[in-house]
Amino acid sequence: MEAAAALNESGAAAPRLPAGRGNASLQLSSRVPAPAALNPWDVMLCVSGTAIACENALVVAIICYSPALRTPMFVLVGSLATADLLAGLGLILNFVFQYVIRSETVSLLTVGFLVASFAASVSSLLAITVDRYLSLYNALTYYSERTVLCIHTMLAGAWGVSLCLGLLPVLGWNCLHDRTACSVVRPLTKSNVTLLSASFFLIFLIMLHLYIEICKIVWRHAHQIALQQHFLTASHYVTTKKGVSTLAIILGTFGASWLPFAIYCVVGNPDYPSVYTYATLLPATYNSMINPIIYAYRNQEIQRSIWVLFCGCFQAKVSFRSRSPSDV
């Protein structure tokens, strides 16, 4: 979420304001800045953004193309893919603007766009987790208009909060006027990245709690089946173990991608080498690259839609079966 803004951190910041005018204005220098030396880390971020944009653009196209993929689960997956698509485009635009249109104004807009996009991605992951929990906790009433309304409300809130977080640096919460207030994520201030990191930690803890509750429900269901059949069959044990393992992989991937950057945003100092910021940011972008694999491409309905879209091998008369989001 918050990590997205790190692209213009120290060492890769936008050009400074013209001498003699201090930091009182965002006006650009009339002198043409010297071409910036190509940073390999920026190239890797751009490549990562390109892969993210391509992967998630396909998911968005498939969900929009297939009328069968309109269940609450796919609405959430579409929201996640859209957020990751925007984040990928933001990484590409950041690279272009950093080496072609070097201005602090454009840099600020790009950072705000990335903050909003990654925040929407993390918020969509939280919404998917909540949906999976509800699909198990309220299995009998899950497929109802109330669930659809709840999901739309969650998504509206997630995107609204993400947009506000992205607008904060654009509306003035930045360190363009006070370089001493800068964080490892220029031009964001230390207090700004602290807020973003704290928001991420809160979301991560909520997701951890919900996945623990999901595991408890899965084990409880397996135990009830065992009591009804007087023994726990090997297939039930394998299925339950696989489901819990999948949830662990999902949460572990999310934490491994974002936690290093979120922690470094809090404890890091802007005087540290910029390579530290890049080294923690790059894995965070990989989460948006992995998301479509975990939440979309493993789904049978989306796999079938891919065949329809590209190969035409799928028989139209075969019905789509929308699985519950609790399927893992």
JSON list of N, CA, C and O in Angstrom, two decimals, residues 263-314:
[
{"chain": "A", "resi": 263, "resn": "ILE", "atom": "N", "xyz": [8.30, -1.99, 7.41]},
{"chain": "A", "resi": 263, "resn": "ILE", "atom": "CA", "xyz": [9.17, -1.82, 8.58]},
{"chain": "A", "resi": 263, "resn": "ILE", "atom": "C", "xyz": [10.26, -0.80, 8.29]},
{"chain": "A", "resi": 263, "resn": "ILE", "atom": "O", "xyz": [10.58, 0.06, 9.11]},
{"chain": "A", "resi": 264, "resn": "TYR", "atom": "N", "xyz": [10.86, -0.89, 7.09]},
{"chain": "A", "resi": 264, "resn": "TYR", "atom": "CA", "xyz": [11.94, 0.03, 6.76]},
{"chain": "A", "resi": 264, "resn": "TYR", "atom": "C", "xyz": [11.44, 1.47, 6.66]},
{"chain": "A", "resi": 264, "resn": "TYR", "atom": "O", "xyz": [12.18, 2.40, 7.00]},
{"chain": "A", "resi": 265, "resn": "CYS", "atom": "N", "xyz": [10.20, 1.66, 6.23]},
{"chain": "A", "resi": 265, "resn": "CYS", "atom": "CA", "xyz": [9.65, 3.01, 6.16]},
{"chain": "A", "resi": 265, "resn": "CYS", "atom": "C", "xyz": [9.59, 3.65, 7.54]},
{"chain": "A", "resi": 265, "resn": "CYS", "atom": "O", "xyz": [9.68, 4.88, 7.68]},
{"chain": "A", "resi": 266, "resn": "VAL", "atom": "N", "xyz": [9.42, 2.83, 8.57]},
{"chain": "A", "resi": 266, "resn": "VAL", "atom": "CA", "xyz": [9.32, 3.34, 9.94]},
{"chain": "A", "resi": 266, "resn": "VAL", "atom": "C", "xyz": [10.69, 3.55, 10.56]},
{"chain": "A", "resi": 266, "resn": "VAL", "atom": "O", "xyz": [10.96, 4.58, 11.18]},
{"chain": "A", "resi": 267, "resn": "VAL", "atom": "N", "xyz": [11.57, 2.59, 10.39]},
{"chain": "A", "resi": 267, "resn": "VAL", "atom": "CA", "xyz": [12.87, 2.65, 11.07]},
{"chain": "A", "resi": 267, "resn": "VAL", "atom": "C", "xyz": [13.96, 3.26, 10.20]},
{"chain": "A", "resi": 267, "resn": "VAL", "atom": "O", "xyz": [15.02, 3.62, 10.72]},
{"chain": "A", "resi": 268, "resn": "GLY", "atom": "N", "xyz": [13.74, 3.39, 8.91]},
{"chain": "A", "resi": 268, "resn": "GLY", "atom": "CA", "xyz": [14.77, 3.89, 8.01]},
{"chain": "A", "resi": 268, "resn": "GLY", "atom": "C", "xyz": [15.01, 5.39, 8.16]},
{"chain": "A", "resi": 268, "resn": "GLY", "atom": "O", "xyz": [14.14, 6.14, 8.63]},
{"chain": "A", "resi": 269, "resn": "ASN", "atom": "N", "xyz": [16.17, 5.80, 7.75]},
{"chain": "A", "resi": 269, "resn": "ASN", "atom": "CA", "xyz": [16.54, 7.21, 7.78]},
{"chain": "A", "resi": 269, "resn": "ASN", "atom": "C", "xyz": [16.82, 7.67, 6.35]},
{"chain": "A", "resi": 269, "resn": "ASN", "atom": "O", "xyz": [17.43, 6.93, 5.57]},
{"chain": "A", "resi": 270, "resn": "PRO", "atom": "N", "xyz": [16.36, 8.88, 5.98]},
{"chain": "A", "resi": 270, "resn": "PRO", "atom": "CA", "xyz": [16.59, 9.36, 4.62]},
{"chain": "A", "resi": 270, "resn": "PRO", "atom": "C", "xyz": [18.05, 9.47, 4.23]},
{"chain": "A", "resi": 270, "resn": "PRO", "atom": "O", "xyz": [18.38, 9.55, 3.05]},
{"chain": "A", "resi": 271, "resn": "ASP", "atom": "N", "xyz": [18.95, 9.48, 5.23]},
{"chain": "A", "resi": 271, "resn": "ASP", "atom": "CA", "xyz": [20.38, 9.55, 4.94]},
{"chain": "A", "resi": 271, "resn": "ASP", "atom": "C", "xyz": [20.96, 8.18, 4.57]},
{"chain": "A", "resi": 271, "resn": "ASP", "atom": "O", "xyz": [22.09, 8.11, 4.09]},
{"chain": "A", "resi": 272, "resn": "TYR", "atom": "N", "xyz": [20.18, 7.11, 4.77]},
{"chain": "A", "resi": 272, "resn": "TYR", "atom": "CA", "xyz": [20.66, 5.79, 4.41]},
{"chain": "A", "resi": 272, "resn": "TYR", "atom": "C", "xyz": [20.78, 5.68, 2.88]},
{"chain": "A", "resi": 272, "resn": "TYR", "atom": "O", "xyz": [20.09, 6.39, 2.15]},
{"chain": "A", "resi": 273, "resn": "PRO", "atom": "N", "xyz": [21.63, 4.79, 2.39]},
{"chain": "A", "resi": 273, "resn": "PRO", "atom": "CA", "xyz": [21.74, 4.60, 0.94]},
{"chain": "A", "resi": 273, "resn": "PRO", "atom": "C", "xyz": [20.40, 4.23, 0.32]},
{"chain": "A", "resi": 273, "resn": "PRO", "atom": "O", "xyz": [19.62, 3.46, 0.90]},
{"chain": "A", "resi": 274, "resn": "SER", "atom": "N", "xyz": [20.12, 4.79, -0.85]},
{"chain": "A", "resi": 274, "resn": "SER", "atom": "CA", "xyz": [18.84, 4.54, -1.50]},
{"chain": "A", "resi": 274, "resn": "SER", "atom": "C", "xyz": [18.65, 3.08, -1.88]},
{"chain": "A", "resi": 274, "resn": "SER", "atom": "O", "xyz": [17.52, 2.63, -2.10]},
{"chain": "A", "resi": 275, "resn": "VAL", "atom": "N", "xyz": [19.74, 2.33, -1.95]},
{"chain": "A", "resi": 275, "resn": "VAL", "atom": "CA", "xyz": [19.63, 0.93, -2.33]},
{"chain": "A", "resi": 275, "resn": "VAL", "atom": "C", "xyz": [18.78, 0.17, -1.33]},
{"chain": "A", "resi": 275, "resn": "VAL", "atom": "O", "xyz": [18.10, -0.82, -1.69]},
{"chain": "A", "resi": 276, "resn": "TYR", "atom": "N", "xyz": [18.76, 0.59, -0.06]},
{"chain": "A", "resi": 276, "resn": "TYR", "atom": "CA", "xyz": [17.94, -0.08, 0.94]},
{"chain": "A", "resi": 276, "resn": "TYR", "atom": "C", "xyz": [16.46, 0.08, 0.62]},
{"chain": "A", "resi": 276, "resn": "TYR", "atom": "O", "xyz": [15.66, -0.86, 0.77]},
{"chain": "A", "resi": 277, "resn": "THR", "atom": "N", "xyz": [16.09, 1.27, 0.18]},
{"chain": "A", "resi": 277, "resn": "THR", "atom": "CA", "xyz": [14.70, 1.50, -0.17]},
{"chain": "A", "resi": 277, "resn": "THR", "atom": "C", "xyz": [14.31, 0.66, -1.38]},
{"chain": "A", "resi": 277, "resn": "THR", "atom": "O", "xyz": [13.24, 0.03, -1.41]},
{"chain": "A", "resi": 278, "resn": "TYR", "atom": "N", "xyz": [15.16, 0.67, -2.40]},
{"chain": "A", "resi": 278, "resn": "TYR", "atom": "CA", "xyz": [14.88, -0.12, -3.59]},
{"chain": "A", "resi": 278, "resn": "TYR", "atom": "C", "xyz": [14.78, -1.61, -3.26]},
{"chain": "A", "resi": 278, "resn": "TYR", "atom": "O", "xyz": [13.91, -2.33, -3.76]},
{"chain": "A", "resi": 279, "resn": "ALA", "atom": "N", "xyz": [15.70, -2.09, -2.42]},
{"chain": "A", "resi": 279, "resn": "ALA", "atom": "CA", "xyz": [15.77, -3.52, -2.11]},
{"chain": "A", "resi": 279, "resn": "ALA", "atom": "C", "xyz": [14.54, -3.99, -1.34]},
{"chain": "A", "resi": 279, "resn": "ALA", "atom": "O", "xyz": [14.18, -5.18, -1.41]},
{"chain": "A", "resi": 280, "resn": "THR", "atom": "N", "xyz": [13.89, -3.11, -0.59]},
{"chain": "A", "resi": 280, "resn": "THR", "atom": "CA", "xyz": [12.67, -3.49, 0.12]},
{"chain": "A", "resi": 280, "resn": "THR", "atom": "C", "xyz": [11.42, -3.20, -0.69]},
{"chain": "A", "resi": 280, "resn": "THR", "atom": "O", "xyz": [10.39, -3.86, -0.51]},
{"chain": "A", "resi": 281, "resn": "LEU", "atom": "N", "xyz": [11.50, -2.21, -1.58]},
{"chain": "A", "resi": 281, "resn": "LEU", "atom": "CA", "xyz": [10.35, -1.87, -2.41]},
{"chain": "A", "resi": 281, "resn": "LEU", "atom": "C", "xyz": [10.09, -2.89, -3.50]},
{"chain": "A", "resi": 281, "resn": "LEU", "atom": "O", "xyz": [8.95, -3.26, -3.78]},
{"chain": "A", "resi": 282, "resn": "LEU", "atom": "N", "xyz": [11.15, -3.36, -4.15]},
{"chain": "A", "resi": 282, "resn": "LEU", "atom": "CA", "xyz": [11.00, -4.26, -5.28]},
{"chain": "A", "resi": 282, "resn": "LEU", "atom": "C", "xyz": [10.21, -5.53, -4.90]},
{"chain": "A", "resi": 282, "resn": "LEU", "atom": "O", "xyz": [9.28, -5.92, -5.63]},
{"chain": "A", "resi": 283, "resn": "PRO", "atom": "N", "xyz": [10.52, -6.20, -3.77]},
{"chain": "A", "resi": 283, "resn": "PRO", "atom": "CA", "xyz": [9.70, -7.36, -3.39]},
{"chain": "A", "resi": 283, "resn": "PRO", "atom": "C", "xyz": [8.24, -7.00, -3.14]},
{"chain": "A", "resi": 283, "resn": "PRO", "atom": "O", "xyz": [7.35, -7.83, -3.36]},
{"chain": "A", "resi": 284, "resn": "ALA", "atom": "N", "xyz": [7.98, -5.77, -2.67]},
{"chain": "A", "resi": 284, "resn": "ALA", "atom": "CA", "xyz": [6.60, -5.34, -2.45]},
{"chain": "A", "resi": 284, "resn": "ALA", "atom": "C", "xyz": [5.82, -5.32, -3.76]},
{"chain": "A", "resi": 284, "resn": "ALA", "atom": "O", "xyz": [4.64, -5.67, -3.80]},
{"chain": "A", "resi": 285, "resn": "THR", "atom": "N", "xyz": [6.48, -4.90, -4.83]},
{"chain": "A", "resi": 285, "resn": "THR", "atom": "CA", "xyz": [5.80, -4.88, -6.13]},
{"chain": "A", "resi": 285, "resn": "THR", "atom": "C", "xyz": [5.50, -6.29, -6.62]},
{"chain": "A", "resi": 285, "resn": "THR", "atom": "O", "xyz": [4.55, -6.50, -7.39]},
{"chain": "A", "resi": 286, "resn": "TYR", "atom": "N", "xyz": [6.30, -7.26, -6.19]},
{"chain": "A", "resi": 286, "resn": "TYR", "atom": "CA", "xyz": [6.08, -8.64, -6.62]},
{"chain": "A", "resi": 286, "resn": "TYR", "atom": "C", "xyz": [4.74, -9.17, -6.12]},
{"chain": "A", "resi": 286, "resn": "TYR", "atom": "O", "xyz": [4.18, -10.10, -6.71]},
{"chain": "A", "resi": 287, "resn": "ASN", "atom": "N", "xyz": [4.23, -8.60, -5.02]},
{"chain": "A", "resi": 287, "resn": "ASN", "atom": "CA", "xyz": [2.93, -9.05, -4.52]},
{"chain": "A", "resi": 287, "resn": "ASN", "atom": "C", "xyz": [1.84, -8.82, -5.56]},
{"chain": "A", "resi": 287, "resn": "ASN", "atom": "O", "xyz": [0.96, -9.65, -5.74]},
{"chain": "A", "resi": 288, "resn": "SER", "atom": "N", "xyz": [1.92, -7.67, -6.25]},
{"chain": "A", "resi": 288, "resn": "SER", "atom": "CA", "xyz": [0.94, -7.38, -7.30]},
{"chain": "A", "resi": 288, "resn": "SER", "atom": "C", "xyz": [1.14, -8.28, -8.52]},
{"chain": "A", "resi": 288, "resn": "SER", "atom": "O", "xyz": [0.22, -8.45, -9.32]},
{"chain": "A", "resi": 289, "resn": "MET", "atom": "N", "xyz": [2.33, -8.85, -8.65]},
{"chain": "A", "resi": 289, "resn": "MET", "atom": "CA", "xyz": [2.61, -9.79, -9.74]},
{"chain": "A", "resi": 289, "resn": "MET", "atom": "C", "xyz": [2.09, -11.18, -9.39]},
{"chain": "A", "resi": 289, "resn": "MET", "atom": "O", "xyz": [1.68, -11.95, -10.27]},
{"chain": "A", "resi": 290, "resn": "ILE", "atom": "N", "xyz": [2.10, -11.50, -8.10]},
{"chain": "A", "resi": 290, "resn": "ILE", "atom": "CA", "xyz": [1.67, -12.82, -7.65]},
{"chain": "A", "resi": 290, "resn": "ILE", "atom": "C", "xyz": [0.15, -12.89, -7.46]},
{"chain": "A", "resi": 290, "resn": "ILE", "atom": "O", "xyz": [-0.45, -13.95, -7.63]},
{"chain": "A", "resi": 291, "resn": "ASN", "atom": "N", "xyz": [-0.46, -11.76, -7.13]},
{"chain": "A", "resi": 291, "resn": "ASN", "atom": "CA", "xyz": [-1.91, -11.75, -6.85]},
{"chain": "A", "resi": 291, "resn": "ASN", "atom": "C", "xyz": [-2.75, -12.39, -7.94]},
{"chain": "A", "resi": 291, "resn": "ASN", "atom": "O", "xyz": [-3.64, -13.21, -7.64]},
{"chain": "A", "resi": 292, "resn": "PRO", "atom": "N", "xyz": [-2.57, -12.04, -9.22]},
{"chain": "A", "resi": 292, "resn": "PRO", "atom": "CA", "xyz": [-3.41, -12.68, -10.25]},
{"chain": "A", "resi": 292, "resn": "PRO", "atom": "C", "xyz": [-3.22, -14.18, -10.34]},
{"chain": "A", "resi": 292, "resn": "PRO", "atom": "O", "xyz": [-4.16, -14.90, -10.70]},
{"chain": "A", "resi": 293, "resn": "ILE", "atom": "N", "xyz": [-2.03, -14.67, -9.99]},
{"chain": "A", "resi": 293, "resn": "ILE", "atom": "CA", "xyz": [-1.79, -16.11, -10.01]},
{"chain": "A", "resi": 293, "resn": "ILE", "atom": "C", "xyz": [-2.56, -16.79, -8.89]},
{"chain": "A", "resi": 293, "resn": "ILE", "atom": "O", "xyz": [-3.20, -17.84, -9.08]},
{"chain": "A", "resi": 294, "resn": "ILE", "atom": "N", "xyz": [-2.56, -16.17, -7.71]},
{"chain": "A", "resi": 294, "resn": "ILE", "atom": "CA", "xyz": [-3.22, -16.77, -6.55]},
{"chain": "A", "resi": 294, "resn": "ILE", "atom": "C", "xyz": [-4.73, -16.65, -6.65]},
{"chain": "A", "resi": 294, "resn": "ILE", "atom": "O", "xyz": [-5.46, -17.63, -6.41]},
{"chain": "A", "resi": 295, "resn": "TYR", "atom": "N", "xyz": [-5.22, -15.48, -7.00]},
{"chain": "A", "resi": 295, "resn": "TYR", "atom": "CA", "xyz": [-6.65, -15.22, -6.92]},
{"chain": "A", "resi": 295, "resn": "TYR", "atom": "C", "xyz": [-7.40, -15.35, -8.24]},
{"chain": "A", "resi": 295, "resn": "TYR", "atom": "O", "xyz": [-8.63, -15.38, -8.23]},
{"chain": "A", "resi": 296, "resn": "ALA", "atom": "N", "xyz": [-6.70, -15.42, -9.36]},
{"chain": "A", "resi": 296, "resn": "ALA", "atom": "CA", "xyz": [-7.40, -15.45, -10.65]},
{"chain": "A", "resi": 296, "resn": "ALA", "atom": "C", "xyz": [-7.05, -16.67, -11.48]},
{"chain": "A", "resi": 296, "resn": "ALA", "atom": "O", "xyz": [-7.91, -17.50, -11.79]},
{"chain": "A", "resi": 297, "resn": "TYR", "atom": "N", "xyz": [-5.79, -16.82, -11.84]},
{"chain": "A", "resi": 297, "resn": "TYR", "atom": "CA", "xyz": [-5.42, -17.84, -12.81]},
{"chain": "A", "resi": 297, "resn": "TYR", "atom": "C", "xyz": [-5.58, -19.26, -12.28]},
{"chain": "A", "resi": 297, "resn": "TYR", "atom": "O", "xyz": [-5.65, -20.21, -13.07]},
{"chain": "A", "resi": 298, "resn": "ARG", "atom": "N", "xyz": [-5.65, -19.44, -10.96]},
{"chain": "A", "resi": 298, "resn": "ARG", "atom": "CA", "xyz": [-5.88, -20.76, -10.40]},
{"chain": "A", "resi": 298, "resn": "ARG", "atom": "C", "xyz": [-7.36, -21.13, -10.41]},
{"chain": "A", "resi": 298, "resn": "ARG", "atom": "O", "xyz": [-7.71, -22.29, -10.16]},
{"chain": "A", "resi": 299, "resn": "ASN", "atom": "N", "xyz": [-8.22, -20.18, -10.70]},
{"chain": "A", "resi": 299, "resn": "ASN", "atom": "CA", "xyz": [-9.66, -20.42, -10.70]},
{"chain": "A", "resi": 299, "resn": "ASN", "atom": "C", "xyz": [-10.10, -21.09, -12.00]},
{"chain": "A", "resi": 299, "resn": "ASN", "atom": "O", "xyz": [-9.72, -20.65, -13.09]},
{"chain": "A", "resi": 300, "resn": "GLN", "atom": "N", "xyz": [-10.92, -22.13, -11.90]},
{"chain": "A", "resi": 300, "resn": "GLN", "atom": "CA", "xyz": [-11.32, -22.88, -13.08]},
{"chain": "A", "resi": 300, "resn": "GLN", "atom": "C", "xyz": [-12.15, -22.06, -14.05]},
{"chain": "A", "resi": 300, "resn": "GLN", "atom": "O", "xyz": [-12.00, -22.19, -15.27]},
{"chain": "A", "resi": 301, "resn": "GLU", "atom": "N", "xyz": [-13.03, -21.20, -13.51]},
{"chain": "A", "resi": 301, "resn": "GLU", "atom": "CA", "xyz": [-13.86, -20.39, -14.39]},
{"chain": "A", "resi": 301, "resn": "GLU", "atom": "C", "xyz": [-13.03, -19.43, -15.23]},
{"chain": "A", "resi": 301, "resn": "GLU", "atom": "O", "xyz": [-13.28, -19.23, -16.42]},
{"chain": "A", "resi": 302, "resn": "ILE", "atom": "N", "xyz": [-12.03, -18.83, -14.61]},
{"chain": "A", "resi": 302, "resn": "ILE", "atom": "CA", "xyz": [-11.17, -17.91, -15.35]},
{"chain": "A", "resi": 302, "resn": "ILE", "atom": "C", "xyz": [-10.30, -18.68, -16.34]},
{"chain": "A", "resi": 302, "resn": "ILE", "atom": "O", "xyz": [-10.06, -18.21, -17.46]},
{"chain": "A", "resi": 303, "resn": "GLN", "atom": "N", "xyz": [-9.85, -19.87, -15.97]},
{"chain": "A", "resi": 303, "resn": "GLN", "atom": "CA", "xyz": [-9.09, -20.69, -16.90]},
{"chain": "A", "resi": 303, "resn": "GLN", "atom": "C", "xyz": [-9.92, -21.03, -18.14]},
{"chain": "A", "resi": 303, "resn": "GLN", "atom": "O", "xyz": [-9.43, -20.96, -19.27]},
{"chain": "A", "resi": 304, "resn": "ARG", "atom": "N", "xyz": [-11.17, -21.35, -17.93]},
{"chain": "A", "resi": 304, "resn": "ARG", "atom": "CA", "xyz": [-12.05, -21.65, -19.06]},
{"chain": "A", "resi": 304, "resn": "ARG", "atom": "C", "xyz": [-12.29, -20.42, -19.91]},
{"chain": "A", "resi": 304, "resn": "ARG", "atom": "O", "xyz": [-12.32, -20.50, -21.15]},
{"chain": "A", "resi": 305, "resn": "SER", "atom": "N", "xyz": [-12.45, -19.27, -19.25]},
{"chain": "A", "resi": 305, "resn": "SER", "atom": "CA", "xyz": [-12.67, -18.03, -20.00]},
{"chain": "A", "resi": 305, "resn": "SER", "atom": "C", "xyz": [-11.45, -17.67, -20.84]},
{"chain": "A", "resi": 305, "resn": "SER", "atom": "O", "xyz": [-11.59, -17.08, -21.92]},
{"chain": "A", "resi": 306, "resn": "ILE", "atom": "N", "xyz": [-10.27, -18.01, -20.35]},
{"chain": "A", "resi": 306, "resn": "ILE", "atom": "CA", "xyz": [-9.06, -17.76, -21.13]},
{"chain": "A", "resi": 306, "resn": "ILE", "atom": "C", "xyz": [-9.08, -18.57, -22.42]},
{"chain": "A", "resi": 306, "resn": "ILE", "atom": "O", "xyz": [-8.75, -18.08, -23.51]},
{"chain": "A", "resi": 307, "resn": "TRP", "atom": "N", "xyz": [-9.53, -19.83, -22.31]},
{"chain": "A", "resi": 307, "resn": "TRP", "atom": "CA", "xyz": [-9.64, -20.65, -23.52]},
{"chain": "A", "resi": 307, "resn": "TRP", "atom": "C", "xyz": [-10.67, -20.07, -24.49]},
{"chain": "A", "resi": 307, "resn": "TRP", "atom": "O", "xyz": [-10.45, -20.07, -25.71]},
{"chain": "A", "resi": 308, "resn": "VAL", "atom": "N", "xyz": [-11.77, -19.56, -23.93]},
{"chain": "A", "resi": 308, "resn": "VAL", "atom": "CA", "xyz": [-12.79, -18.96, -24.79]},
{"chain": "A", "resi": 308, "resn": "VAL", "atom": "C", "xyz": [-12.23, -17.74, -25.49]},
{"chain": "A", "resi": 308, "resn": "VAL", "atom": "O", "xyz": [-12.44, -17.51, -26.68]},
{"chain": "A", "resi": 309, "resn": "LEU", "atom": "N", "xyz": [-11.49, -16.94, -24.73]},
{"chain": "A", "resi": 309, "resn": "LEU", "atom": "CA", "xyz": [-11.02, -15.67, -25.26]},
{"chain": "A", "resi": 309, "resn": "LEU", "atom": "C", "xyz": [-9.92, -15.84, -26.31]},
{"chain": "A", "resi": 309, "resn": "LEU", "atom": "O", "xyz": [-9.88, -15.12, -27.31]},
{"chain": "A", "resi": 310, "resn": "PHE", "atom": "N", "xyz": [-9.04, -16.82, -26.10]},
{"chain": "A", "resi": 310, "resn": "PHE", "atom": "CA", "xyz": [-7.87, -16.94, -26.96]},
{"chain": "A", "resi": 310, "resn": "PHE", "atom": "C", "xyz": [-7.91, -18.14, -27.92]},
{"chain": "A", "resi": 310, "resn": "PHE", "atom": "O", "xyz": [-7.39, -18.06, -29.02]},
{"chain": "A", "resi": 311, "resn": "CYS", "atom": "N", "xyz": [-8.52, -19.23, -27.48]},
{"chain": "A", "resi": 311, "resn": "CYS", "atom": "CA", "xyz": [-8.43, -20.45, -28.29]},
{"chain": "A", "resi": 311, "resn": "CYS", "atom": "C", "xyz": [-9.77, -20.86, -28.90]},
{"chain": "A", "resi": 311, "resn": "CYS", "atom": "O", "xyz": [-9.79, -21.56, -29.90]},
{"chain": "A", "resi": 312, "resn": "GLY", "atom": "N", "xyz": [-10.86, -20.46, -28.26]},
{"chain": "A", "resi": 312, "resn": "GLY", "atom": "CA", "xyz": [-12.16, -20.88, -28.76]},
{"chain": "A", "resi": 312, "resn": "GLY", "atom": "C", "xyz": [-12.38, -22.38, -28.62]},
{"chain": "A", "resi": 312, "resn": "GLY", "atom": "O", "xyz": [-13.20, -22.96, -29.33]},
{"chain": "A", "resi": 313, "resn": "CYS", "atom": "N", "xyz": [-11.63, -23.03, -27.72]},
{"chain": "A", "resi": 313, "resn": "CYS", "atom": "CA", "xyz": [-11.73, -24.48, -27.57]},
{"chain": "A", "resi": 313, "resn": "CYS", "atom": "C", "xyz": [-12.84, -24.89, -26.61]},
{"chain": "A", "resi": 313, "resn": "CYS", "atom": "O", "xyz": [-13.13, -26.06, -26.47]},
{"chain": "A", "resi": 314, "resn": "PHE", "atom": "N", "xyz": [-13.38, -23.94, -25.90]},
{"chain": "A", "resi": 314, "resn": "PHE", "atom": "CA", "xyz": [-14.35, -24.29, -24.87]},
{"chain": "A", "resi": 314, "resn": "PHE", "atom": "C", "xyz": [-15.76, -24.28, -25.47]},
{"chain": "A", "resi": 314, "resn": "PHE", "atom": "O", "xyz": [-16.13, -23.34, -26.14]}
]
